[in-house]
C-alpha positions as YAML, in Angstrom:
chain: A
units: angstrom
residues:
- id: 1
  name: ILE
  ca: [-56.01, -172.97, -78.57]
- id: 2
  name: ALA
  ca: [-56.17, -176.01, -80.67]
- id: 3
  name: MET
  ca: [-54.15, -176.38, -83.76]
- id: 4
  name: PHE
  ca: [-55.79, -177.77, -86.46]
- id: 5
  name: GLY
  ca: [-53.43, -178.91, -89.16]
- id: 6
  name: ILE
  ca: [-54.52, -178.71, -92.85]
- id: 7
  name: MET
  ca: [-52.81, -181.08, -95.09]
- id: 8
  name: VAL
  ca: [-53.06, -180.09, -98.56]
- id: 9
  name: THR
  ca: [-52.39, -182.61, -101.33]
- id: 10
  name: ALA
  ca: [-51.67, -181.34, -104.89]
- id: 11
  name: PHE
  ca: [-51.89, -183.21, -107.78]
- id: 12
  name: PRO
  ca: [-50.47, -182.29, -111.13]
- id: 13
  name: LYS
  ca: [-52.49, -181.33, -113.84]
- id: 14
  name: VAL
  ca: [-52.49, -184.39, -116.45]
- id: 15
  name: ARG
  ca: [-52.99, -182.73, -119.99]
- id: 16
  name: VAL
  ca: [-52.91, -185.10, -123.03]
- id: 17
  name: ALA
  ca: [-52.09, -183.67, -126.55]
- id: 18
  name: ARG
  ca: [-55.08, -183.46, -128.72]
- id: 19
  name: GLN
  ca: [-54.00, -185.53, -132.17]
- id: 20
  name: ALA
  ca: [-54.86, -184.31, -135.29]
- id: 21
  name: ILE
  ca: [-58.00, -186.11, -136.62]
- id: 22
  name: SER
  ca: [-57.44, -188.20, -139.88]
- id: 23
  name: ALA
  ca: [-59.21, -187.64, -142.84]
- id: 24
  name: GLU
  ca: [-60.34, -191.60, -142.56]
- id: 25
  name: GLU
  ca: [-61.90, -191.50, -139.18]
- id: 26
  name: LYS
  ca: [-63.87, -188.15, -139.78]
- id: 27
  name: LEU
  ca: [-65.18, -190.32, -142.63]
- id: 28
  name: GLY
  ca: [-65.87, -193.02, -140.35]
- id: 29
  name: LEU
  ca: [-63.42, -195.50, -143.04]
- id: 30
  name: PRO
  ca: [-61.75, -198.06, -141.49]
- id: 31
  name: SER
  ca: [-58.31, -197.44, -139.61]
- id: 32
  name: ASN
  ca: [-56.62, -199.39, -142.38]
- id: 33
  name: ALA
  ca: [-58.10, -197.31, -145.43]
- id: 34
  name: THR
  ca: [-54.65, -195.43, -146.13]
- id: 35
  name: SER
  ca: [-53.37, -199.11, -147.09]
- id: 36
  name: ILE
  ca: [-55.64, -198.74, -150.00]
- id: 37
  name: ARG
  ca: [-55.32, -195.47, -150.77]
- id: 38
  name: SER
  ca: [-52.68, -193.33, -148.64]
- id: 39
  name: SER
  ca: [-54.04, -190.27, -149.35]
- id: 40
  name: ILE
  ca: [-57.76, -189.70, -148.49]
- id: 41
  name: SER
  ca: [-59.70, -186.00, -149.29]
- id: 42
  name: ASP
  ca: [-62.46, -185.01, -146.92]
- id: 43
  name: SER
  ca: [-63.92, -182.40, -149.01]
- id: 44
  name: PHE
  ca: [-67.02, -184.23, -150.49]
- id: 45
  name: THR
  ca: [-70.19, -182.31, -148.99]
- id: 46
  name: CYS
  ca: [-73.64, -184.16, -149.22]
- id: 47
  name: GLU
  ca: [-75.43, -180.72, -148.84]
- id: 48
  name: SER
  ca: [-77.96, -179.80, -151.37]
- id: 49
  name: ARG
  ca: [-78.34, -183.62, -152.53]
- id: 50
  name: ILE
  ca: [-80.80, -185.96, -152.33]
- id: 51
  name: TYR
  ca: [-80.81, -189.16, -151.04]
- id: 52
  name: GLY
  ca: [-78.30, -191.28, -152.82]
- id: 53
  name: TYR
  ca: [-74.65, -192.93, -153.47]
- id: 54
  name: TYR
  ca: [-72.06, -190.61, -154.86]
- id: 55
  name: ALA
  ca: [-68.61, -191.40, -156.47]
- id: 56
  name: ASP
  ca: [-66.03, -189.19, -154.96]
- id: 57
  name: VAL
  ca: [-64.14, -187.58, -157.68]
- id: 58
  name: GLU
  ca: [-61.46, -186.39, -155.37]
- id: 59
  name: ASN
  ca: [-60.72, -189.39, -154.28]
- id: 60
  name: ASP
  ca: [-60.56, -190.72, -157.79]
- id: 61
  name: CYS
  ca: [-64.05, -192.51, -157.00]
- id: 62
  name: GLN
  ca: [-62.14, -194.93, -154.40]
- id: 63
  name: VAL
  ca: [-64.10, -193.71, -152.00]
- id: 64
  name: PHE
  ca: [-68.05, -192.88, -152.14]
- id: 65
  name: HIS
  ca: [-70.59, -191.83, -150.13]
- id: 66
  name: VAL
  ca: [-74.23, -192.55, -149.18]
- id: 67
  name: CYS
  ca: [-75.98, -189.11, -148.66]
- id: 68
  name: LEU
  ca: [-79.46, -188.76, -146.63]
- id: 69
  name: PRO
  ca: [-81.46, -185.74, -146.00]
- id: 70
  name: VAL
  ca: [-83.85, -185.60, -142.87]
- id: 71
  name: GLN
  ca: [-86.67, -183.23, -142.18]
- id: 72
  name: PHE
  ca: [-87.38, -183.65, -138.48]
- id: 73
  name: PRO
  ca: [-90.94, -182.44, -137.08]
- id: 74
  name: ASP
  ca: [-89.59, -178.97, -135.73]
- id: 75
  name: GLY
  ca: [-88.74, -178.50, -139.33]
- id: 76
  name: LYS
  ca: [-85.08, -178.54, -139.07]
- id: 77
  name: GLU
  ca: [-83.15, -180.24, -141.77]
- id: 78
  name: GLU
  ca: [-80.54, -182.35, -141.35]
- id: 79
  name: THR
  ca: [-78.41, -183.92, -143.81]
- id: 80
  name: PHE
  ca: [-76.15, -187.14, -143.18]
- id: 81
  name: LYS
  ca: [-73.34, -188.61, -144.57]
- id: 82
  name: TRP
  ca: [-71.94, -192.18, -144.68]
- id: 83
  name: SER
  ca: [-68.50, -192.48, -146.23]
- id: 84
  name: PHE
  ca: [-67.02, -196.40, -148.07]
- id: 85
  name: ILE
  ca: [-63.97, -197.10, -149.33]
- id: 86
  name: CYS
  ca: [-63.81, -199.98, -152.29]
- id: 87
  name: PRO
  ca: [-61.60, -202.68, -152.15]
- id: 88
  name: GLU
  ca: [-58.23, -202.46, -153.69]
- id: 89
  name: GLU
  ca: [-58.23, -202.25, -157.83]
- id: 90
  name: THR
  ca: [-61.41, -201.32, -158.03]
- id: 91
  name: LEU
  ca: [-63.52, -197.89, -157.65]
- id: 92
  name: PHE
  ca: [-67.17, -196.63, -157.54]
- id: 93
  name: ASN
  ca: [-69.10, -197.43, -160.69]
- id: 94
  name: GLN
  ca: [-71.12, -194.45, -160.34]
- id: 95
  name: GLU
  ca: [-73.65, -195.70, -163.15]
- id: 96
  name: SER
  ca: [-73.89, -199.36, -161.37]
- id: 97
  name: PHE
  ca: [-73.51, -198.27, -157.52]
- id: 98
  name: THR
  ca: [-70.99, -200.70, -157.38]
- id: 99
  name: CYS
  ca: [-67.49, -201.08, -156.81]
- id: 100
  name: THR
  ca: [-66.19, -202.88, -159.93]
- id: 101
  name: ARG
  ca: [-62.63, -202.75, -161.77]
- id: 102
  name: PRO
  ca: [-61.88, -199.52, -163.33]
- id: 103
  name: GLU
  ca: [-62.18, -200.69, -167.00]
- id: 104
  name: ASP
  ca: [-66.06, -201.84, -166.39]
- id: 105
  name: ALA
  ca: [-66.63, -198.55, -164.96]
- id: 106
  name: VAL
  ca: [-67.66, -195.09, -166.33]
- id: 107
  name: ALA
  ca: [-64.89, -193.00, -166.20]
- id: 108
  name: CYS
  ca: [-64.84, -191.20, -162.80]
- id: 109
  name: ASP
  ca: [-63.98, -187.75, -163.63]
- id: 110
  name: GLU
  ca: [-67.72, -188.27, -165.52]
- id: 111
  name: ALA
  ca: [-68.94, -190.03, -162.62]
- id: 112
  name: PRO
  ca: [-71.21, -186.45, -161.68]
- id: 113
  name: GLN
  ca: [-72.53, -186.65, -164.78]
- id: 114
  name: TYR
  ca: [-74.76, -189.81, -163.61]
- id: 115
  name: TYR
  ca: [-75.41, -188.53, -160.56]
- id: 116
  name: SER
  ca: [-79.30, -187.68, -161.41]
- id: 117
  name: LEU
  ca: [-79.47, -191.96, -161.19]
- id: 118
  name: ASN
  ca: [-80.08, -191.39, -157.62]
- id: 119
  name: GLU
  ca: [-83.51, -189.89, -158.61]
- id: 120
  name: GLY
  ca: [-84.38, -193.53, -159.38]
- id: 121
  name: PHE
  ca: [-84.06, -194.34, -155.63]
- id: 122
  name: GLY
  ca: [-87.56, -195.77, -154.28]
- id: 123
  name: GLN
  ca: [-89.10, -195.80, -158.02]
- id: 124
  name: THR
  ca: [-91.26, -198.95, -158.78]
- id: 125
  name: ASP
  ca: [-92.20, -199.33, -162.33]
- id: 126
  name: ARG
  ca: [-96.14, -199.70, -162.76]
- id: 127
  name: PRO
  ca: [-98.04, -200.30, -165.89]
- id: 128
  name: GLU
  ca: [-99.52, -196.86, -167.18]
- id: 129
  name: ASP
  ca: [-102.76, -198.71, -167.77]
- id: 130
  name: SER
  ca: [-104.08, -200.25, -164.15]
- id: 131
  name: SER
  ca: [-106.46, -202.69, -166.34]
- id: 132
  name: GLN
  ca: [-103.04, -204.59, -167.38]
- id: 133
  name: ALA
  ca: [-102.34, -204.89, -164.14]
- id: 134
  name: PRO
  ca: [-102.74, -208.50, -162.71]
- id: 135
  name: GLN
  ca: [-105.52, -209.71, -160.81]
...
């Protein structure tokens, strides 16, 4: 009778604790974003918004988002969101779509009143009478 020896090797299961994902990581902001703003909220949504730039009032307009709704050939729709943080001592001015000093910007709590300015993206000024167009 031949005896076969079986050698069993056991490796301990390594478990890595899941780390909580911070708001700045979820938003795709730089890892040092909290040096500009200590607490960052991730409550802004692009759902039902047209393409454009949006000041984030929950973050005192220091964060802004670019929303891009897309319709795929199969008919499915998805809205993409990219988030950005303004440099120190600036906030996103919804009227000019730039990061500016607070005294040069519309009041942050009034920013949603200016969201409709996004409707102008992609629009070009054209003469009403085509005979006035340069030839």
